[in-house]
PDB file of C-alpha atoms and ligand atoms in Angstrom:
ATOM      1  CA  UNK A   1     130.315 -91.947-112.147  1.00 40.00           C
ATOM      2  CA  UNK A   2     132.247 -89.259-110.863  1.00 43.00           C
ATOM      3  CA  UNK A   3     131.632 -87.093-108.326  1.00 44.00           C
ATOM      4  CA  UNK A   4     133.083 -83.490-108.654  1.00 44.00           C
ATOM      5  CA  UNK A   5     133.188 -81.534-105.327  1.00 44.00           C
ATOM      6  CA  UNK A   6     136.807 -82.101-103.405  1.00 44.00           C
ATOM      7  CA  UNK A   7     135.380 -84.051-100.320  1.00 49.00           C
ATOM      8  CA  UNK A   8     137.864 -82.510 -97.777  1.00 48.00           C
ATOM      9  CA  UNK A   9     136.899 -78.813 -98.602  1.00 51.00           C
ATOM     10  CA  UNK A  10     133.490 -79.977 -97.954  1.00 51.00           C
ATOM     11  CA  UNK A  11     133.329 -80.970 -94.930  1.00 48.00           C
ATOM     12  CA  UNK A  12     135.541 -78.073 -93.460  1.00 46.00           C
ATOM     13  CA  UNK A  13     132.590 -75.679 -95.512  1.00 49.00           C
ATOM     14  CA  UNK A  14     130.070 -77.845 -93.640  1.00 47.00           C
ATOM     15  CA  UNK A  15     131.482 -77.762 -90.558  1.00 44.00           C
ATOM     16  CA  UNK A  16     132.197 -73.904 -90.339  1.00 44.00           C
ATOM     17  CA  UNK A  17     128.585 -73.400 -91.958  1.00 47.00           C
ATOM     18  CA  UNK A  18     126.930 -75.633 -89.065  1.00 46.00           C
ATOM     19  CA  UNK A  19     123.880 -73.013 -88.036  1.00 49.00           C
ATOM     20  CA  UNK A  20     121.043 -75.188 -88.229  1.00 50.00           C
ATOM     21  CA  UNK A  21     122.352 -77.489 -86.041  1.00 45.00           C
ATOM     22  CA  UNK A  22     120.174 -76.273 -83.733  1.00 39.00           C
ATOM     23  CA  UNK A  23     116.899 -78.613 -84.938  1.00 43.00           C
ATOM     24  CA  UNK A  24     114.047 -76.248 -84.002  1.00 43.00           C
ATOM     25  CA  UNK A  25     115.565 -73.212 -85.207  1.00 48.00           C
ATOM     26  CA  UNK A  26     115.859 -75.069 -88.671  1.00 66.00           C
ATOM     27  CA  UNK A  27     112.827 -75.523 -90.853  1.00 75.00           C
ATOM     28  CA  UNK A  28     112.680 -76.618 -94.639  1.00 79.00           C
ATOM     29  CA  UNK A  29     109.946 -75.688 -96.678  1.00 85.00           C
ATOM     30  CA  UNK A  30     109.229 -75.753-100.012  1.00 88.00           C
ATOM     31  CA  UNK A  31     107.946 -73.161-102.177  1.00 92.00           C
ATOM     32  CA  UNK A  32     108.083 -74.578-105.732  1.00 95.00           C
ATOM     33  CA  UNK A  33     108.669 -76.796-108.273  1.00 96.00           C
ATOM     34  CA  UNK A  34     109.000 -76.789-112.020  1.00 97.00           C
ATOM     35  CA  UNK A  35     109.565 -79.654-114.331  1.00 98.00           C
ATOM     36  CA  UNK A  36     110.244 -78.954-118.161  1.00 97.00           C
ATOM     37  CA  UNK A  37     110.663 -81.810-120.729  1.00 97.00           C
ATOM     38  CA  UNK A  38     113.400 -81.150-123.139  1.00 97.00           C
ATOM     39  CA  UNK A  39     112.616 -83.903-125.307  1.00 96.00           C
ATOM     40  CA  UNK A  40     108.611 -85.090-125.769  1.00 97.00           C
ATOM     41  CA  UNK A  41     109.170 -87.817-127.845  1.00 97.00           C
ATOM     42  CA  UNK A  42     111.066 -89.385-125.563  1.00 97.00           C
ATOM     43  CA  UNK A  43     109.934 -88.175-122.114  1.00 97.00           C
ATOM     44  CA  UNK A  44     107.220 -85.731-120.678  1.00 97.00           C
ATOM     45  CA  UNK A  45     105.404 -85.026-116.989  1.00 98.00           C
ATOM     46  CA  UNK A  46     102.334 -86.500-116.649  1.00 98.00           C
ATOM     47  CA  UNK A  47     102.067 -83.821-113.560  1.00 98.00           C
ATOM     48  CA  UNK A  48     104.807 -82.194-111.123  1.00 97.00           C
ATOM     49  CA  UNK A  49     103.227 -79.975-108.173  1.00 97.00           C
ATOM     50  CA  UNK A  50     103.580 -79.166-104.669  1.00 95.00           C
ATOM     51  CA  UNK A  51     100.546 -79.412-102.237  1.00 94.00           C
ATOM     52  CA  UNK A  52      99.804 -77.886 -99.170  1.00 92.00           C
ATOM     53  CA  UNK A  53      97.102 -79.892 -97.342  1.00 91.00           C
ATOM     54  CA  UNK A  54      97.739 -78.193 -94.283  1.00 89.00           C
ATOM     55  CA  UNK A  55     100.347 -76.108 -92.247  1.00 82.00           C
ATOM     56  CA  UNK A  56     102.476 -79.047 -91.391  1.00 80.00           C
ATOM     57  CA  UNK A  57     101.753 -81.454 -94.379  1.00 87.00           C
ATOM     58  CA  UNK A  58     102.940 -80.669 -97.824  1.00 89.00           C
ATOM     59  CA  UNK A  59     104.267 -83.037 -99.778  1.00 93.00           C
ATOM     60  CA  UNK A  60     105.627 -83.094-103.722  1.00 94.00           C
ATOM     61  CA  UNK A  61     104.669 -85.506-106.273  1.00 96.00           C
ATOM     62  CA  UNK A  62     105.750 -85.842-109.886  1.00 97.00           C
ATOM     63  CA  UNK A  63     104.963 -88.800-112.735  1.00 97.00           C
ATOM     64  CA  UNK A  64     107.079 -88.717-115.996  1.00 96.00           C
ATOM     65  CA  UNK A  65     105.191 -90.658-118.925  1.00 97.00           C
ATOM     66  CA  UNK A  66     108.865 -92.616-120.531  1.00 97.00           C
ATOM     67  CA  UNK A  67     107.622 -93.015-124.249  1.00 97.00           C
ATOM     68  CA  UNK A  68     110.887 -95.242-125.574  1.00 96.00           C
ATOM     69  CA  UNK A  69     111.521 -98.238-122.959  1.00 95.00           C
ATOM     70  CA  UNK A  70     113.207 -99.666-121.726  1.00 96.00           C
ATOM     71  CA  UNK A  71     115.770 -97.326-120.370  1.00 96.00           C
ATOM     72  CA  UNK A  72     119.049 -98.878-120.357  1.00 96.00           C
ATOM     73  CA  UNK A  73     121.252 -96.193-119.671  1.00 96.00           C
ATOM     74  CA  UNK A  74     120.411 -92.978-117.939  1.00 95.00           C
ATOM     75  CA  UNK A  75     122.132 -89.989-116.084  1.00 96.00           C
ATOM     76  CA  UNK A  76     122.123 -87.536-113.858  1.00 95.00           C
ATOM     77  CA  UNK A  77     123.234 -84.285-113.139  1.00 95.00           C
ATOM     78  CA  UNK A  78     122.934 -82.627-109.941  1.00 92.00           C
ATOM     79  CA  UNK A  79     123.063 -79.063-108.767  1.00 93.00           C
ATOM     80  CA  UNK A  80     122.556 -77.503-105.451  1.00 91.00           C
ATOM     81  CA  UNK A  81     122.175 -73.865-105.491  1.00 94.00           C
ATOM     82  CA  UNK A  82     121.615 -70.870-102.752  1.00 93.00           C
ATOM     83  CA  UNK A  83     120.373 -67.518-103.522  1.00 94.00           C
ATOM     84  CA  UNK A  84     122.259 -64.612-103.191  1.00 92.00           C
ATOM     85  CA  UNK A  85     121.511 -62.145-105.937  1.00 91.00           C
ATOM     86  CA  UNK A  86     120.074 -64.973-108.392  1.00 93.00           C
ATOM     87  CA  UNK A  87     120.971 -68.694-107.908  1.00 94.00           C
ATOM     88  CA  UNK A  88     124.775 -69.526-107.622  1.00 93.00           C
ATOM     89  CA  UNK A  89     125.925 -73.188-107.771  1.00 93.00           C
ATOM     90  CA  UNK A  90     126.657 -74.456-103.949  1.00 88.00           C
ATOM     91  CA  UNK A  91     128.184 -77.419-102.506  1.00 81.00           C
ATOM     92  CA  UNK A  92     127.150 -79.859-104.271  1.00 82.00           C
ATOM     93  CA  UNK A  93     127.638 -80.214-108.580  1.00 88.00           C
ATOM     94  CA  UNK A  94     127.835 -83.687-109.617  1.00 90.00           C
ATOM     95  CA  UNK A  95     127.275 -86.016-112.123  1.00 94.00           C
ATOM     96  CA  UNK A  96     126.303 -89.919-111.799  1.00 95.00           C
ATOM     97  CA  UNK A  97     126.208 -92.903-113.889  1.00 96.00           C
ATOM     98  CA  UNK A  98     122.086 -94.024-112.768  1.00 95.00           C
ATOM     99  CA  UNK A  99     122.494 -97.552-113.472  1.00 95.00           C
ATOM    100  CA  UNK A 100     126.467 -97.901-112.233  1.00 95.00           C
ATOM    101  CA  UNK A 101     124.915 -96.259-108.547  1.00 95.00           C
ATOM    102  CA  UNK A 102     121.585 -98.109-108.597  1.00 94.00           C
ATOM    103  CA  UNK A 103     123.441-101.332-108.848  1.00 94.00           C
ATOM    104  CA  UNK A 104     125.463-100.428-105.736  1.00 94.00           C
ATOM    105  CA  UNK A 105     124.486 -97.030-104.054  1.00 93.00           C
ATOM    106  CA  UNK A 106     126.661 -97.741-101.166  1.00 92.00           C
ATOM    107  CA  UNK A 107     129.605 -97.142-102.994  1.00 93.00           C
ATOM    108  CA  UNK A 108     128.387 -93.304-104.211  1.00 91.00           C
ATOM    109  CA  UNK A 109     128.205 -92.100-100.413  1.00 89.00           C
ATOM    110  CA  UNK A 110     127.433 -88.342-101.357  1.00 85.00           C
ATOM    111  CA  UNK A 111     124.997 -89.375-104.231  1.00 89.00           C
ATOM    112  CA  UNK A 112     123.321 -91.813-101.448  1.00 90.00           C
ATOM    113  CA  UNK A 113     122.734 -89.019 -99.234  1.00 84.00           C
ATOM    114  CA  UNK A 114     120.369 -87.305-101.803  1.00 83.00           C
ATOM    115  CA  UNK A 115     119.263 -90.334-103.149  1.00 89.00           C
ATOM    116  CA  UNK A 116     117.662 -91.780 -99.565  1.00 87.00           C
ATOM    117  CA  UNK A 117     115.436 -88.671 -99.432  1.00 84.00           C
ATOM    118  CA  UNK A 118     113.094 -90.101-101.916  1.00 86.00           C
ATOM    119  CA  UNK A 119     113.676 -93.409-102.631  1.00 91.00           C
ATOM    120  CA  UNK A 120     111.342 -94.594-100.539  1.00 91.00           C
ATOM    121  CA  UNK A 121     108.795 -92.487-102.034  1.00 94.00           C
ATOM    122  CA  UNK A 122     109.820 -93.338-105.845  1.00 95.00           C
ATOM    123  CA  UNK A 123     109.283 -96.477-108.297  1.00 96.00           C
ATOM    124  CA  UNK A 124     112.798 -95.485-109.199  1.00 92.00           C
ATOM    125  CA  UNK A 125     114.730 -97.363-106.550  1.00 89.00           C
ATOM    126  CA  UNK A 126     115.433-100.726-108.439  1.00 93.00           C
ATOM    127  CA  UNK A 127     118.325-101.252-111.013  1.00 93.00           C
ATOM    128  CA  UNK A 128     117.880-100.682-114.740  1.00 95.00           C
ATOM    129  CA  UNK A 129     115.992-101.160-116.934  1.00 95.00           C
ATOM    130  CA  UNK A 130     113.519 -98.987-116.555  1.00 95.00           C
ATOM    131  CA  UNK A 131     110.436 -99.808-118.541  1.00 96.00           C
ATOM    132  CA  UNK A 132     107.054 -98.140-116.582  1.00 96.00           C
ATOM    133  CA  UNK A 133     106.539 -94.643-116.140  1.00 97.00           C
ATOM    134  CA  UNK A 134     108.525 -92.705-112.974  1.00 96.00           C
ATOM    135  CA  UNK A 135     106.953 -91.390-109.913  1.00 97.00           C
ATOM    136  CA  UNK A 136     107.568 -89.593-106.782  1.00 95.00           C
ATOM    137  CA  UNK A 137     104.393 -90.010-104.896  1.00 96.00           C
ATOM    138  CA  UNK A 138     103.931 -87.320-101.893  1.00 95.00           C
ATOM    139  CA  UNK A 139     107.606 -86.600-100.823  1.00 93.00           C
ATOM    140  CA  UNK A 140     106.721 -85.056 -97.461  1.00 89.00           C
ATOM    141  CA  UNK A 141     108.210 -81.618 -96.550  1.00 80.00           C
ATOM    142  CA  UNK A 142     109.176 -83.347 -92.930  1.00 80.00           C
ATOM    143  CA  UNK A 143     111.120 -86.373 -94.820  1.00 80.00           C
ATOM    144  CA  UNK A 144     113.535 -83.127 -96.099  1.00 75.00           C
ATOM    145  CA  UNK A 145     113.037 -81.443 -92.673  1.00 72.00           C
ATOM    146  CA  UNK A 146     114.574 -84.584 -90.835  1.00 72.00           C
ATOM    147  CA  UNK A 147     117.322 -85.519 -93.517  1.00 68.00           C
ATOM    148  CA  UNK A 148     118.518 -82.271 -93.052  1.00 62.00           C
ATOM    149  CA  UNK A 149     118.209 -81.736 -89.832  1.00 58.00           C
ATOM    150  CA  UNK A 150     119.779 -85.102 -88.596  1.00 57.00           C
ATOM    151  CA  UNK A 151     122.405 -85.295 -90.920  1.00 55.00           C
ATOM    152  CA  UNK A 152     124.044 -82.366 -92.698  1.00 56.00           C
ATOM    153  CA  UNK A 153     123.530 -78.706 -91.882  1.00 64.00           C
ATOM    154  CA  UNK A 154     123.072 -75.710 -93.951  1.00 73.00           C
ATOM    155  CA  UNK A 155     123.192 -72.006 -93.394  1.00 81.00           C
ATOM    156  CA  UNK A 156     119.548 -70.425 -93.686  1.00 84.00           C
ATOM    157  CA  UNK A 157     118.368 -69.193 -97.104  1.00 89.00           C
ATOM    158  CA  UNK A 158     116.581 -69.977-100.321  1.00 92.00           C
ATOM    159  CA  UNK A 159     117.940 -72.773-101.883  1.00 91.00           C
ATOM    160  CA  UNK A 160     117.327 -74.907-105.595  1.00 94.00           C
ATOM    161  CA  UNK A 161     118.117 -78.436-106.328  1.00 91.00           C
ATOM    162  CA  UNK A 162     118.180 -78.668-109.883  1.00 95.00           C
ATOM    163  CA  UNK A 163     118.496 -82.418-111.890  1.00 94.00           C
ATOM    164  CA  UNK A 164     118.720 -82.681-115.170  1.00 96.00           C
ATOM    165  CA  UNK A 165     118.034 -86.014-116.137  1.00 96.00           C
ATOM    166  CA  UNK A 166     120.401 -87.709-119.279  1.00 96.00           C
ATOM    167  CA  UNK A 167     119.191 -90.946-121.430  1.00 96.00           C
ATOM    168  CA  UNK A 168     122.019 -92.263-124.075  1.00 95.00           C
ATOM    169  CA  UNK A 169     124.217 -88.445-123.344  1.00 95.00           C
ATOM    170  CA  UNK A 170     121.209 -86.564-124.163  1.00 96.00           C
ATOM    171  CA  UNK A 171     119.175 -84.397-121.843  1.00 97.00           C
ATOM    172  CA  UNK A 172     115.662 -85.382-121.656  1.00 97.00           C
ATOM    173  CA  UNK A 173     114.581 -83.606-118.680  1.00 97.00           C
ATOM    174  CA  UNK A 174     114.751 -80.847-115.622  1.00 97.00           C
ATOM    175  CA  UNK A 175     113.601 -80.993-112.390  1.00 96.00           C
ATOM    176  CA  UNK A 176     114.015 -77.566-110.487  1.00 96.00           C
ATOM    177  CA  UNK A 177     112.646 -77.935-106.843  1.00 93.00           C
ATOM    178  CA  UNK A 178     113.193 -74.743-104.913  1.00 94.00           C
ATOM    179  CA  UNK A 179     113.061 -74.457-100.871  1.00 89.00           C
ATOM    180  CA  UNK A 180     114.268 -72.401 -97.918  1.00 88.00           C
ATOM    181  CA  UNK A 181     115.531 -72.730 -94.747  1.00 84.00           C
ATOM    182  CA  UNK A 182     115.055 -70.913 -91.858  1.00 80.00           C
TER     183      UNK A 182
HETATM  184  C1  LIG B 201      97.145 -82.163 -91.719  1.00 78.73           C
HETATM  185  O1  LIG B 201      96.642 -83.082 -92.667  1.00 78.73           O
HETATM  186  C2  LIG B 201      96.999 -84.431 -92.405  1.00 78.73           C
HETATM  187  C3  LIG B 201      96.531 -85.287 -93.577  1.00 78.73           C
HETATM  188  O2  LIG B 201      95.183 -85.049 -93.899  1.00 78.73           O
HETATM  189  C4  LIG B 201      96.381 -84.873 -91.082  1.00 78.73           C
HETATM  190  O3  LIG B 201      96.741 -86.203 -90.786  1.00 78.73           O
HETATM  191  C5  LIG B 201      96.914 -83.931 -89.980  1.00 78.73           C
HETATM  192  O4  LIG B 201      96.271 -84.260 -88.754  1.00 78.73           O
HETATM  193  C6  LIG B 201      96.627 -82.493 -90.346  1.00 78.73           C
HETATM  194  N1  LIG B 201      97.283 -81.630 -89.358  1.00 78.73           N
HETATM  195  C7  LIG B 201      96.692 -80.560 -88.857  1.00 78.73           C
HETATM  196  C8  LIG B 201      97.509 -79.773 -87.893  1.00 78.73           C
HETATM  197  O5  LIG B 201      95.550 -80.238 -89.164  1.00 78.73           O
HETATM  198  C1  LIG B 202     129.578 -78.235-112.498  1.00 78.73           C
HETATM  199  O1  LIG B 202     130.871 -78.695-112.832  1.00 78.73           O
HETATM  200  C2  LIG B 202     131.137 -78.711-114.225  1.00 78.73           C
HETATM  201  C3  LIG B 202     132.498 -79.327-114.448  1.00 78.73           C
HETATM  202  O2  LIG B 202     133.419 -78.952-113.479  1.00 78.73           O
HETATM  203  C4  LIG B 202     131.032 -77.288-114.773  1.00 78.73           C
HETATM  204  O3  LIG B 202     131.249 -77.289-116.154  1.00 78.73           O
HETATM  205  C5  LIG B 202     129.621 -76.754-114.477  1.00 78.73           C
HETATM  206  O4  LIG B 202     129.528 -75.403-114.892  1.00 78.73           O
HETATM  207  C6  LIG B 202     129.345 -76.836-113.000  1.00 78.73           C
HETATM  208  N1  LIG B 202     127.984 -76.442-112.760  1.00 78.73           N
HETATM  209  C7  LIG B 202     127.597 -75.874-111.637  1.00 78.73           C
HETATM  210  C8  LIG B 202     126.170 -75.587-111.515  1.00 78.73           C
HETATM  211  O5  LIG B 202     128.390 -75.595-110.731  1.00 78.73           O
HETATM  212  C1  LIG B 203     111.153 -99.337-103.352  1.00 78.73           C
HETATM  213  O1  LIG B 203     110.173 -98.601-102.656  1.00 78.73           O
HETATM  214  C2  LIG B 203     109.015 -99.348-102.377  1.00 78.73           C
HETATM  215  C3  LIG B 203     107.985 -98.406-101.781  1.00 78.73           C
HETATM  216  O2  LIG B 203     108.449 -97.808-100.618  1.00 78.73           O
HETATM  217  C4  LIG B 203     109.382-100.488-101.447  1.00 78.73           C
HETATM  218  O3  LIG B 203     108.236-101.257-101.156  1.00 78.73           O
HETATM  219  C5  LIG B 203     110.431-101.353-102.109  1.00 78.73           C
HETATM  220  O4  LIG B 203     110.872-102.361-101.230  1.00 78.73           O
HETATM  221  C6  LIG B 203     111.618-100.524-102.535  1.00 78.73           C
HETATM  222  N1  LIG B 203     112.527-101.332-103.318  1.00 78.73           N
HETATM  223  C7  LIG B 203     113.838-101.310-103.102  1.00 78.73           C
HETATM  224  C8  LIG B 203     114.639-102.179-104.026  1.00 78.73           C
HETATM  225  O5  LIG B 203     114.363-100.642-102.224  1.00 78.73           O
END
């Protein structure tokens, strides 16, 4: 695994872009989701949506059907991006080794950070293999609001996290979830 932001210049950007550090001013919501299978044979979404049950619950849930287990060796690439006049990469652009930081996610600290938003809410958070089907069961909006809130700070705007998700080099699958902050 290898992470590919320069960790210094990071935390100077964070610190000088610290506006939401003000908790009540800063508010995450979501406003979409889209989940494409590049390869169907191998991989495909069972369903991917957001739902708004009310103002202050919404929650995300996706379930991707694996067709070929187990999964011994899997990838991921992450993106985070902000939009100015369409989406240009921000921050964050890394890519991890899925079994190398399952086996010890304390040693990925920046990887960690993303990862604890929904591991609690996924069947994903156990080493490899992987042999059942993948699911992120209601991933609240507030679980985001508080990670963000508590932790790192962002400037306002509309924001994308996009994954793309590799098995044996080759990509099977992308997650785009979009949000803003405000
Ligand atoms: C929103 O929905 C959740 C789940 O049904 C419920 O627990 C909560 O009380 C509702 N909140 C409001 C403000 O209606
Ligand atoms: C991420 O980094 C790689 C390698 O440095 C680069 O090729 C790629 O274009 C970058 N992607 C984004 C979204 O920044
Ligand atoms: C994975 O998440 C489930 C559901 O929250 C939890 O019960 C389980 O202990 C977690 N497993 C690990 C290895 O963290």
């Amino acid at each position: 695994m290898y992470v590919m932001s320069s960790t210094p210049n990071v935390l100077v950007y964070l610190l000088v872009m610290s506006y939401c550090v003000v908790k009540i001013a800063c508010r995450v919501e979501f406003t979409n989701i889209k989940c494409n299978s590049e390869d169907k044979e191998f991989s495909d979404f069972e369903y991917c949506y957001l739902k708004s049950v009310n103002r202050s619950y919404k929650y995300l849930s996706l379930k991707v059907n694996l067709f070929q287990v187990p999964v011994t060796k899997f990838s991921t690439k992450f993106g985070l991006y902000k939009r100015f006049s369409g989406y240009k990469p921000f921050l964050y652009n890394f890519t991890v080794n899925g079994c190398n930081f399952l086996k010890r996610p304390k040693s990925f600290p920046v990887v960690s950070y993303f990862y604890e938003i929904f591991k609690d809410y996924s069947n994903m958070n156990h080493s490899c293999p992987y042999d059942h089907d993948i699911i992120v069961d209601k991933l609240t909006i507030e679980r985001i609001n508080n990670r963000f809130s508590k932790t790192l700070t962002f400037p306002e705007g509309d924001y994308m996290f996009e994954f793309h998700f590799l098995a044996y080099g080759i990509n099977r699958a992308v997650v785009k979830v979009y949000f803003t902050l405000s």
